[in-house]
PDB file of C-alpha atoms in Angstrom:
ATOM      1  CA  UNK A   1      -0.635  79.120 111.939  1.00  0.00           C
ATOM      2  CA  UNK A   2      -4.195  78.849 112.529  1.00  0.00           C
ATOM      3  CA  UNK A   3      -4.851  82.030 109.601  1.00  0.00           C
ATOM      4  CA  UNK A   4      -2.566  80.936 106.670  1.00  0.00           C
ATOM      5  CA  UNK A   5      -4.855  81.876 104.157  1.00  0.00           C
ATOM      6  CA  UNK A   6      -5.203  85.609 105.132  1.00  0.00           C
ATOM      7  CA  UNK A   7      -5.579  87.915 102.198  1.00  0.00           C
ATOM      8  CA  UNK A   8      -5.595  86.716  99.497  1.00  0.00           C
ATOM      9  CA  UNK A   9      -2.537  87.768  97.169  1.00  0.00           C
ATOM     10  CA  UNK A  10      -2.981  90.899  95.707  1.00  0.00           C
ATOM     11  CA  UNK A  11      -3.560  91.124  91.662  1.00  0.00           C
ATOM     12  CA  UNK A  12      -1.807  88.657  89.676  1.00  0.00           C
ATOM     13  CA  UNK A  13       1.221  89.098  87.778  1.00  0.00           C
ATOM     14  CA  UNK A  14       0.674  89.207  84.049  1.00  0.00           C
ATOM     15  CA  UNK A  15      -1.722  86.915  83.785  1.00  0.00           C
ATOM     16  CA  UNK A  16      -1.239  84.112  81.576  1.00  0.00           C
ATOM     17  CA  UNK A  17       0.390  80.737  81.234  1.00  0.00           C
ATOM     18  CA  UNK A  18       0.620  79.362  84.189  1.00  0.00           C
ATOM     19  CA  UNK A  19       0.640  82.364  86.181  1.00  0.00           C
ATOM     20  CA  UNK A  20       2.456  80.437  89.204  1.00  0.00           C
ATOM     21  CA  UNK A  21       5.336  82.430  90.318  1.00  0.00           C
ATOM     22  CA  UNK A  22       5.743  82.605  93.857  1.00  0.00           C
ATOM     23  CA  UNK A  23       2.497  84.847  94.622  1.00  0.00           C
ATOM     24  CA  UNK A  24       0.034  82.075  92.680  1.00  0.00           C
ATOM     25  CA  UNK A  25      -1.579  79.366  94.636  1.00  0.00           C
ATOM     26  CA  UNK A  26       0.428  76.519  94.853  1.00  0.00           C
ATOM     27  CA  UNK A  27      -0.743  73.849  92.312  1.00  0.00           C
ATOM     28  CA  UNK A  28      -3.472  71.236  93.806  1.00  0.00           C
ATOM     29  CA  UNK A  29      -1.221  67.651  94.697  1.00  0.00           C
ATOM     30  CA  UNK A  30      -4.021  65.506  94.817  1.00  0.00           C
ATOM     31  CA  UNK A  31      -2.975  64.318  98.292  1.00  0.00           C
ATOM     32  CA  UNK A  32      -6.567  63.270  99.276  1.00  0.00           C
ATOM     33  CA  UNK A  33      -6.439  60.389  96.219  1.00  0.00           C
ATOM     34  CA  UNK A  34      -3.114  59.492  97.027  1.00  0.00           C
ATOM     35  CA  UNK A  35      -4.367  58.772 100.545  1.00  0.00           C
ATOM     36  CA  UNK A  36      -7.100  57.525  99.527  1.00  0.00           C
ATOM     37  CA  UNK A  37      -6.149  55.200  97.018  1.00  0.00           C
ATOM     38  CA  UNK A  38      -3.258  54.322  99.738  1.00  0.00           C
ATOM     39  CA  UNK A  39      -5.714  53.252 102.478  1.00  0.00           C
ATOM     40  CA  UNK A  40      -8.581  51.941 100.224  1.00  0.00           C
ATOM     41  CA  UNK A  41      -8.129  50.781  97.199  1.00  0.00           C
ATOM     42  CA  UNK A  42      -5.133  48.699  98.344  1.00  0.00           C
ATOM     43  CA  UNK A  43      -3.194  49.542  95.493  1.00  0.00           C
ATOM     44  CA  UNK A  44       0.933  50.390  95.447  1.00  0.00           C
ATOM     45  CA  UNK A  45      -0.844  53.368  93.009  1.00  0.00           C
ATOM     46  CA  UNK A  46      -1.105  55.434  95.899  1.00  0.00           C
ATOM     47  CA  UNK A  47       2.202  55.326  97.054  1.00  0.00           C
ATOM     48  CA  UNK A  48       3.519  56.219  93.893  1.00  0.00           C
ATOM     49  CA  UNK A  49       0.937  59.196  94.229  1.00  0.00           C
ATOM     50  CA  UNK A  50       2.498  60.437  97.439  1.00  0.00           C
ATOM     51  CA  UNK A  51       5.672  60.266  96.110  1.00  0.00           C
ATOM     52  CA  UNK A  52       4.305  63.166  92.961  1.00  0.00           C
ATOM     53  CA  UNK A  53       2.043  64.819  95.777  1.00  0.00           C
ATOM     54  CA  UNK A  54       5.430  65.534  97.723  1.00  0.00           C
ATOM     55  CA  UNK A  55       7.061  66.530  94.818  1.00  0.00           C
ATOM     56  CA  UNK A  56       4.656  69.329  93.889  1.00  0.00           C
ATOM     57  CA  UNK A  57       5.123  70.882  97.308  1.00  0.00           C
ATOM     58  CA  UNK A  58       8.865  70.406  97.334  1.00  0.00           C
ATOM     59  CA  UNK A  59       9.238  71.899  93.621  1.00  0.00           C
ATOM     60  CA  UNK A  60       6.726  74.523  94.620  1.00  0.00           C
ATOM     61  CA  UNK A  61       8.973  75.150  97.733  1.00  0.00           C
ATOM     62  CA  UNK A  62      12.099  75.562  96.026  1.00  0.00           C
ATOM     63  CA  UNK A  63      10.663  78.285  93.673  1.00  0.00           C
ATOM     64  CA  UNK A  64       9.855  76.102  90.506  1.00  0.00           C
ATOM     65  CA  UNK A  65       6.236  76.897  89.668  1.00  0.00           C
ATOM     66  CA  UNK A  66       6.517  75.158  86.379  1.00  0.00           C
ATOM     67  CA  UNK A  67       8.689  72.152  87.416  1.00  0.00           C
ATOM     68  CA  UNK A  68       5.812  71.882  90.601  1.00  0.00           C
ATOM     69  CA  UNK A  69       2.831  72.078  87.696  1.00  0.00           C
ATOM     70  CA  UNK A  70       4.091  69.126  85.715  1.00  0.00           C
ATOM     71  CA  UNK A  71       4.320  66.925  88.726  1.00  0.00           C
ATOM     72  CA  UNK A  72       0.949  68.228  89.548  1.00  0.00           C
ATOM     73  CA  UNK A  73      -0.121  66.664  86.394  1.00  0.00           C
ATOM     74  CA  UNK A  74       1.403  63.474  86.899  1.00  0.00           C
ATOM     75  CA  UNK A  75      -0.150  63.434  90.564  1.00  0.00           C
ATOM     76  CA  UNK A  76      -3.213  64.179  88.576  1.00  0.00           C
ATOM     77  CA  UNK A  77      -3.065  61.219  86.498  1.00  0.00           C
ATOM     78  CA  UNK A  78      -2.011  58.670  89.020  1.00  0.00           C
ATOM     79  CA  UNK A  79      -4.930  59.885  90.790  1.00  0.00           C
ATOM     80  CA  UNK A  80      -7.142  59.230  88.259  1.00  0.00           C
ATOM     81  CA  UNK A  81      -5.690  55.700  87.078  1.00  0.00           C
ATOM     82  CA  UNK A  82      -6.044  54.519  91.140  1.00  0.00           C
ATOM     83  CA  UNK A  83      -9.376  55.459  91.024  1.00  0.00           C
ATOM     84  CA  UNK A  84     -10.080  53.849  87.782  1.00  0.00           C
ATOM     85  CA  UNK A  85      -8.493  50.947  89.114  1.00  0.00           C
ATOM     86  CA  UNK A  86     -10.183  50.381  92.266  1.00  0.00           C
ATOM     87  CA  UNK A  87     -13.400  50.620  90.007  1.00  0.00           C
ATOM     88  CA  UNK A  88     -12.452  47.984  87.243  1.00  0.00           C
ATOM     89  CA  UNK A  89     -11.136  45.980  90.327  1.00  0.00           C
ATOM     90  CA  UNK A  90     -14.834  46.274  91.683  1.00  0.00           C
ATOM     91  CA  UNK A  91     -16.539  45.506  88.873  1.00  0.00           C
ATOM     92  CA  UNK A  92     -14.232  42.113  87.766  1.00  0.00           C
ATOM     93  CA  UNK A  93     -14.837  40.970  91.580  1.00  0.00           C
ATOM     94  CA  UNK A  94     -18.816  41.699  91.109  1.00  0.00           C
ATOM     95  CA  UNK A  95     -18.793  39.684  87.679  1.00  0.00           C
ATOM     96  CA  UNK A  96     -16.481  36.962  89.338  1.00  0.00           C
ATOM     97  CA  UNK A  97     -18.904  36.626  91.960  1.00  0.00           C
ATOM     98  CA  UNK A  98     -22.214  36.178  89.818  1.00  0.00           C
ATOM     99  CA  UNK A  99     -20.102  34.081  87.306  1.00  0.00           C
ATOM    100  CA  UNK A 100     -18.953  31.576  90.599  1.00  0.00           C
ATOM    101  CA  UNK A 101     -22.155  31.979  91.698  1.00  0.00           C
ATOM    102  CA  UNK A 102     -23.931  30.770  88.169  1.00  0.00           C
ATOM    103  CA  UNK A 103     -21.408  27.897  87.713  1.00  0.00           C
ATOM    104  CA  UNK A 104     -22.342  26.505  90.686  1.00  0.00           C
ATOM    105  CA  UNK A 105     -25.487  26.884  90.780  1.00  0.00           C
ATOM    106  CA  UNK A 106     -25.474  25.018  87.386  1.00  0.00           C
ATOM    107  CA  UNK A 107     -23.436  21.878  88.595  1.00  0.00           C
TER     108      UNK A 107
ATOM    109  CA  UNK B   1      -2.408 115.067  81.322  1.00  0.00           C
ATOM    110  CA  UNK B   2      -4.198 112.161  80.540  1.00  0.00           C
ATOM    111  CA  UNK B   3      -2.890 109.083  82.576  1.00  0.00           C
ATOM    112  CA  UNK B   4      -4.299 105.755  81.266  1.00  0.00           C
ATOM    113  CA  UNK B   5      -6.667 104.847  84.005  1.00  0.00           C
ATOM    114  CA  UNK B   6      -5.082 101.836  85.623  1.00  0.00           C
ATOM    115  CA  UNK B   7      -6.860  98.857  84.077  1.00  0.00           C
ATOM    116  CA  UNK B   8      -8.221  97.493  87.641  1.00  0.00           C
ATOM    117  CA  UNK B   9      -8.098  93.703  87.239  1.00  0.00           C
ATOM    118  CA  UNK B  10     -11.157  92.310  87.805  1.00  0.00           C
ATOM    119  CA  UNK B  11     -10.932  90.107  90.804  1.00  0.00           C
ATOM    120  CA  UNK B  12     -11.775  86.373  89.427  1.00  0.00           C
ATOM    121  CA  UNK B  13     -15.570  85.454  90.937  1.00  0.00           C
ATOM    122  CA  UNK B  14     -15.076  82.956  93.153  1.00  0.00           C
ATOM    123  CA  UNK B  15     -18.066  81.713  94.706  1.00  0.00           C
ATOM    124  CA  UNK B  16     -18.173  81.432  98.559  1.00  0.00           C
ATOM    125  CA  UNK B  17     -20.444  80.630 101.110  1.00  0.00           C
ATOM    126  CA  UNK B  18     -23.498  77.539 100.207  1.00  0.00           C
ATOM    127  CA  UNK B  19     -22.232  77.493  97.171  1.00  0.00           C
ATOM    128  CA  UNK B  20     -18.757  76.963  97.496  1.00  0.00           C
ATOM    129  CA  UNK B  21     -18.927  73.841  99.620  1.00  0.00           C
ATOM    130  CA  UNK B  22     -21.125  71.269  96.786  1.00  0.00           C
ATOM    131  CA  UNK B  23     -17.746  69.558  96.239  1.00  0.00           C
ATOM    132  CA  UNK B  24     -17.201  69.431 100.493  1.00  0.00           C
ATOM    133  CA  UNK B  25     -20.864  68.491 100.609  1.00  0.00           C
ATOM    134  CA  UNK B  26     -20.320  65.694  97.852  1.00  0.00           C
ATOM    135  CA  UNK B  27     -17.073  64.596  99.643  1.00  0.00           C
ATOM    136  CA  UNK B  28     -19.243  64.364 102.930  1.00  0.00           C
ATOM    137  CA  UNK B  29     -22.103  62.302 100.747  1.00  0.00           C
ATOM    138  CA  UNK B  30     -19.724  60.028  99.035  1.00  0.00           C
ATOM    139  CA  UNK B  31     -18.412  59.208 102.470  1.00  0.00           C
ATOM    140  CA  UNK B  32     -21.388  58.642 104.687  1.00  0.00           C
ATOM    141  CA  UNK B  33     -22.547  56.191 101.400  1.00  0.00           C
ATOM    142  CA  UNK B  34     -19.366  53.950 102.053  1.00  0.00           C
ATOM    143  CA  UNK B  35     -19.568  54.263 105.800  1.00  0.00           C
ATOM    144  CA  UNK B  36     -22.991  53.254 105.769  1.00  0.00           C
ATOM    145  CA  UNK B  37     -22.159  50.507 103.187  1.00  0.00           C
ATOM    146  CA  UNK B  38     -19.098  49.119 105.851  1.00  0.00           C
ATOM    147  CA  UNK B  39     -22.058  49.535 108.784  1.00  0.00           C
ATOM    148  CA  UNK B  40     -24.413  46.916 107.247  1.00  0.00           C
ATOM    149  CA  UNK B  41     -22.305  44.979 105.005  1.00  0.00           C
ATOM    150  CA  UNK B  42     -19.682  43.362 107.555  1.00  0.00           C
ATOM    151  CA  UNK B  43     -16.719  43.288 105.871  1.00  0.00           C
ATOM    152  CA  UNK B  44     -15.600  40.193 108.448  1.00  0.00           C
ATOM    153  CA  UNK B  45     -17.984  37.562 106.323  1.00  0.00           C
ATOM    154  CA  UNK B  46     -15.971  36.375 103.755  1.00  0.00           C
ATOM    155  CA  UNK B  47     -17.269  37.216 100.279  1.00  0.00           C
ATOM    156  CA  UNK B  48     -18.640  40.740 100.752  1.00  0.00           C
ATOM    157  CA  UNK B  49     -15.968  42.431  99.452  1.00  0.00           C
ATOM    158  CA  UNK B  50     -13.459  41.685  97.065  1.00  0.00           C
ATOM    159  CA  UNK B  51      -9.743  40.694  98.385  1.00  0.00           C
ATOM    160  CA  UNK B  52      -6.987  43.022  98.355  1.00  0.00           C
ATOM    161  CA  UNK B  53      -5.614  42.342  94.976  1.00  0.00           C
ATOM    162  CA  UNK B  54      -1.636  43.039  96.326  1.00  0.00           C
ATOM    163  CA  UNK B  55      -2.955  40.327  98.753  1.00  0.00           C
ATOM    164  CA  UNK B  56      -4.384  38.120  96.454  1.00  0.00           C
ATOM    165  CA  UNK B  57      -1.460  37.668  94.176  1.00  0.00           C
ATOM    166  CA  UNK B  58       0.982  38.324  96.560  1.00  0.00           C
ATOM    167  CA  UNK B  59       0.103  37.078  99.867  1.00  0.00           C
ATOM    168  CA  UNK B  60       1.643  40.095 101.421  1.00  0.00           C
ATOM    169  CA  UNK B  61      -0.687  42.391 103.331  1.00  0.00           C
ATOM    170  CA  UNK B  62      -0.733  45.979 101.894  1.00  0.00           C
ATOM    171  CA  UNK B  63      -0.624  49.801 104.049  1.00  0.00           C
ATOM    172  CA  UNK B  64      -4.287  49.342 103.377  1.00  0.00           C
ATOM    173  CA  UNK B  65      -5.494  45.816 104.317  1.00  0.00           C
ATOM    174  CA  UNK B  66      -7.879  45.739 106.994  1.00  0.00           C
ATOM    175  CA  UNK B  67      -8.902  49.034 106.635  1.00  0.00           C
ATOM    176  CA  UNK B  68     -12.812  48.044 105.498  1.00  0.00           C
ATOM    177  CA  UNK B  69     -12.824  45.926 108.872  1.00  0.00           C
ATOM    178  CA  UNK B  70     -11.202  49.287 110.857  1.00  0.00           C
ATOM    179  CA  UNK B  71     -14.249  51.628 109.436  1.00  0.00           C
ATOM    180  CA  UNK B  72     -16.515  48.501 110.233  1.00  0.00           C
ATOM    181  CA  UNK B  73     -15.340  48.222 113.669  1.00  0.00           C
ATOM    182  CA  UNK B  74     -15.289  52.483 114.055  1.00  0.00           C
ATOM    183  CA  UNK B  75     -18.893  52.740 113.163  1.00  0.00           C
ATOM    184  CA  UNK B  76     -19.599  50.417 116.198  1.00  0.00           C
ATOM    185  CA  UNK B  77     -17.581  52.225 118.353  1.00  0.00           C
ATOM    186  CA  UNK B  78     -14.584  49.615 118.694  1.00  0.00           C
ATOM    187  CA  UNK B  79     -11.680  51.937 118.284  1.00  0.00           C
ATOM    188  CA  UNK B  80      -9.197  48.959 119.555  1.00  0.00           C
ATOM    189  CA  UNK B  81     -10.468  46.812 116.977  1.00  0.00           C
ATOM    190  CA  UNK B  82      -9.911  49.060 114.191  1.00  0.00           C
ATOM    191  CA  UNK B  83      -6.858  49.738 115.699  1.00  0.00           C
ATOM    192  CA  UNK B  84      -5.866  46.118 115.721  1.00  0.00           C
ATOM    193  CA  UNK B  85      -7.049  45.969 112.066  1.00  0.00           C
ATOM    194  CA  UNK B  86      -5.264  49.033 110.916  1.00  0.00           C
ATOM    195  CA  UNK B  87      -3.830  51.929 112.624  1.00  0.00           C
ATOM    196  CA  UNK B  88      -2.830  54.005 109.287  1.00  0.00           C
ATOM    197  CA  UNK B  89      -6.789  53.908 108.635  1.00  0.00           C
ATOM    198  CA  UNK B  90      -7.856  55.309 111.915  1.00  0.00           C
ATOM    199  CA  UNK B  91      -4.629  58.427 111.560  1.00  0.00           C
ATOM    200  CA  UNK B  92      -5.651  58.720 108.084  1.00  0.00           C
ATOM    201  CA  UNK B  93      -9.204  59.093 109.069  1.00  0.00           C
ATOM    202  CA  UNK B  94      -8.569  61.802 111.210  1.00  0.00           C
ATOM    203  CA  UNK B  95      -6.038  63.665 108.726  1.00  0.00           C
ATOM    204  CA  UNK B  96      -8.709  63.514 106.327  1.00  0.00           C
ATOM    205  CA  UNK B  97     -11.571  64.700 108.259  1.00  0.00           C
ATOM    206  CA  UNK B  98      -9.530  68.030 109.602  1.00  0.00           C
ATOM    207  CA  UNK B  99      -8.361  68.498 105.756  1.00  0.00           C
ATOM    208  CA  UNK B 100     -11.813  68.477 105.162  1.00  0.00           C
ATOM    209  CA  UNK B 101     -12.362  71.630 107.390  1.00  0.00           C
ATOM    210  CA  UNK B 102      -9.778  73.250 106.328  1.00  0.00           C
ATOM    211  CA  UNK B 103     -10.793  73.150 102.773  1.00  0.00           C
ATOM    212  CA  UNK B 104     -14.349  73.651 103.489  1.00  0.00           C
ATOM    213  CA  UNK B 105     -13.166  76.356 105.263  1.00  0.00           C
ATOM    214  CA  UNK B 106     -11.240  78.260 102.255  1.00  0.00           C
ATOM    215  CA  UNK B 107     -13.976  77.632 100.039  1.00  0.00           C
ATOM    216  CA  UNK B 108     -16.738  79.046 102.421  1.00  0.00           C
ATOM    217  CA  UNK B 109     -14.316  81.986 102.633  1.00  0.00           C
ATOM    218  CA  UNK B 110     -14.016  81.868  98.697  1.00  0.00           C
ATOM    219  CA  UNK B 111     -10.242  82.477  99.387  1.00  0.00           C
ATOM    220  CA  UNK B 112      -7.980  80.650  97.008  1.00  0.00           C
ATOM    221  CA  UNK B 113      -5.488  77.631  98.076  1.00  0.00           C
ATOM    222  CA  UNK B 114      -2.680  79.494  99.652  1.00  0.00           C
ATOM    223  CA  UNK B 115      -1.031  76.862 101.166  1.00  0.00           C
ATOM    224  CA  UNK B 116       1.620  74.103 100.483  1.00  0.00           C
ATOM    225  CA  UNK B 117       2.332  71.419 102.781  1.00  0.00           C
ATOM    226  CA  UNK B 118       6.080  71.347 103.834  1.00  0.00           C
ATOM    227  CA  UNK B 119       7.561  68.914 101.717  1.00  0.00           C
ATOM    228  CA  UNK B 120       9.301  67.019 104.544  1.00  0.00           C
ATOM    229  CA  UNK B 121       5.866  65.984 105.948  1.00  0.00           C
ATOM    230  CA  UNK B 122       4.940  64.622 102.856  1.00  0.00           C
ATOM    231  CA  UNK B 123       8.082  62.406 102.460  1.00  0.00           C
ATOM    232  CA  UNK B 124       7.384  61.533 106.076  1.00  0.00           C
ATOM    233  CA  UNK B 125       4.331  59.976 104.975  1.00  0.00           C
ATOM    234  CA  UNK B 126       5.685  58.220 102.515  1.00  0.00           C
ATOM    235  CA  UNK B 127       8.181  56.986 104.905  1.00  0.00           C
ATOM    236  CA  UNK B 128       5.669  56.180 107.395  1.00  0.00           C
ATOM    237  CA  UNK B 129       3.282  54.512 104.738  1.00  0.00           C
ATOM    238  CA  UNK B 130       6.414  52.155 103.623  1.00  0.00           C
ATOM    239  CA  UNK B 131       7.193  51.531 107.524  1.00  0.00           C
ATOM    240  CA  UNK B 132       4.174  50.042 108.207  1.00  0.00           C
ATOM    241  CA  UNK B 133       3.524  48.139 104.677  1.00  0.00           C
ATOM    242  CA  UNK B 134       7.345  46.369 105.344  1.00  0.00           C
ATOM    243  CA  UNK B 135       6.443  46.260 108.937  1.00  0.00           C
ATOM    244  CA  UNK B 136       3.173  44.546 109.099  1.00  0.00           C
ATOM    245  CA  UNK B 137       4.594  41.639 106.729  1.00  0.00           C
ATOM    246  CA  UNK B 138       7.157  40.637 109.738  1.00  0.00           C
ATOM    247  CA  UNK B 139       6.866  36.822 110.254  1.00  0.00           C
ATOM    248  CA  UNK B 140       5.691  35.854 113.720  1.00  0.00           C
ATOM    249  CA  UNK B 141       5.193  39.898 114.385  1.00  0.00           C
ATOM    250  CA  UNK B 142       1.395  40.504 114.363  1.00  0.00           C
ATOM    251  CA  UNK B 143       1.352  43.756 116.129  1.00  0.00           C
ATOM    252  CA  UNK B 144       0.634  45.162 112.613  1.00  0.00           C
ATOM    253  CA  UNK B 145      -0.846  42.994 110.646  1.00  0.00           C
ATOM    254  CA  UNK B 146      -4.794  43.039 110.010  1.00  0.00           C
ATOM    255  CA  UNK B 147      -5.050  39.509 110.537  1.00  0.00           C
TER     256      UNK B 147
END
């Protein structure tokens, strides 16, 4: 358990498009963002990441390297769009703040 | 008798060691920033952070309300309080932090990601994330909630 990772697979096969097959690494699912994005950001995003981030490893388990890549991809995206929104959501609160902050300063 | 020589295929350079780990060491930087951030700006003073949006229009607390206050109340050594804020923070904390090893461990090694998490402990997650967002909305039941 503690030495999954042990040599690391021999040569390839064929390289080229999406050279998954079972001896590839398994395609990145972006857990970390959906967890992140789950804990922080506050945003229903991130469970909607999870749910692609499982899907990778279950598609991956069950032996469909190309099925696992395009959730990948979506995992990808949803991890990007969280952390796109948690920054627009940061920067409307920082403007709402300096705009309360003006108005009433000004009445 | 002249047998192609077997094309060897060059091995792909992957960097290991120092320079593996920038992204790990950014990770780490990007982290201590925020953690630093929740240690001086107190997140319990209204007004120093923006409201959870799912909060804000919904008035329903979300897996990941109270979590600034948990980190807050971790930096200063009050695990019960950022327990009583959020619990999924604190777990999530310490999933995260022995990911990080492990991945800053395969990249020191320069060994490629070899690995997939069992799907069923993924679902679990997302069963345990959904528990405790449904959970920590129960009327009258504060056990949960950040509040």
């Amino acid at each position: 358990m503690s030495d999954y990772g042990t040599p690391p697979p021999p040569p390839p096969p064929a390289l080229g498009y999406n050279s998954g097959g079972m001896g590839g690494a398994p395609p990145q699912n972006y857990l970390v963002w959906a967890i992140l994005s789950t804990v922080f950001c506050c945003l229903p995003l991130g469970v909607a990441s999870i749910v692609f981030a499982a899907q990778v490893n279950s598609k991956w388990q069950a032996g469909d390297a190309r099925g696992a890549a395009e959730s990948s991809a979506k995992a990808k995206k949803f991890a990007m769009w969280s952390a796109i929104a948690g920054v627009v959501v940061a920067i409307v609160w920082v403007f709402f703040v300096v705009v309360v902050a003006a108005l009433s300063e000004g009445s | 008798m002249t047998t192609a020589v077997p094309q060897r295929p060059e091995a792909p350079v992957v960097a290991r060691g120092f320079g593996a780990l920038r992204v790990p060491a950014l990770a780490v930087a990007g982290g201590l920033a925020v953690t630093t951030l929740l240690a001086v700006v107190d997140p319990n003073q209204p007004g120093h952070y923006p409201t959870c949006p799912f909060l804000a229009v919904t008035g329903l607390y979300c897996p990941g309300c109270g979590s600034l206050r948990a980190i807050h109340d971790l930096v200063h050594g009050d695990l019960g309080g950022a327990m009583a804020r959020n619990p999924l923070t604190v777990v999530a904390l310490v999933g995260l932090a022995i990911g990080w090893v492990l991945w800053a461990r395969r990249l020191w090694r320069g060994q490629p990601r070899s690995w997939a998490a069992p799907p069923a402990l993924l679902y679990g997650l997302l069963t345990l994330v959904l528990a405790f967002w449904a959970l920590r909305n129960v009327p009258g039941w504060t056990w949960l909630s950040p509040a």
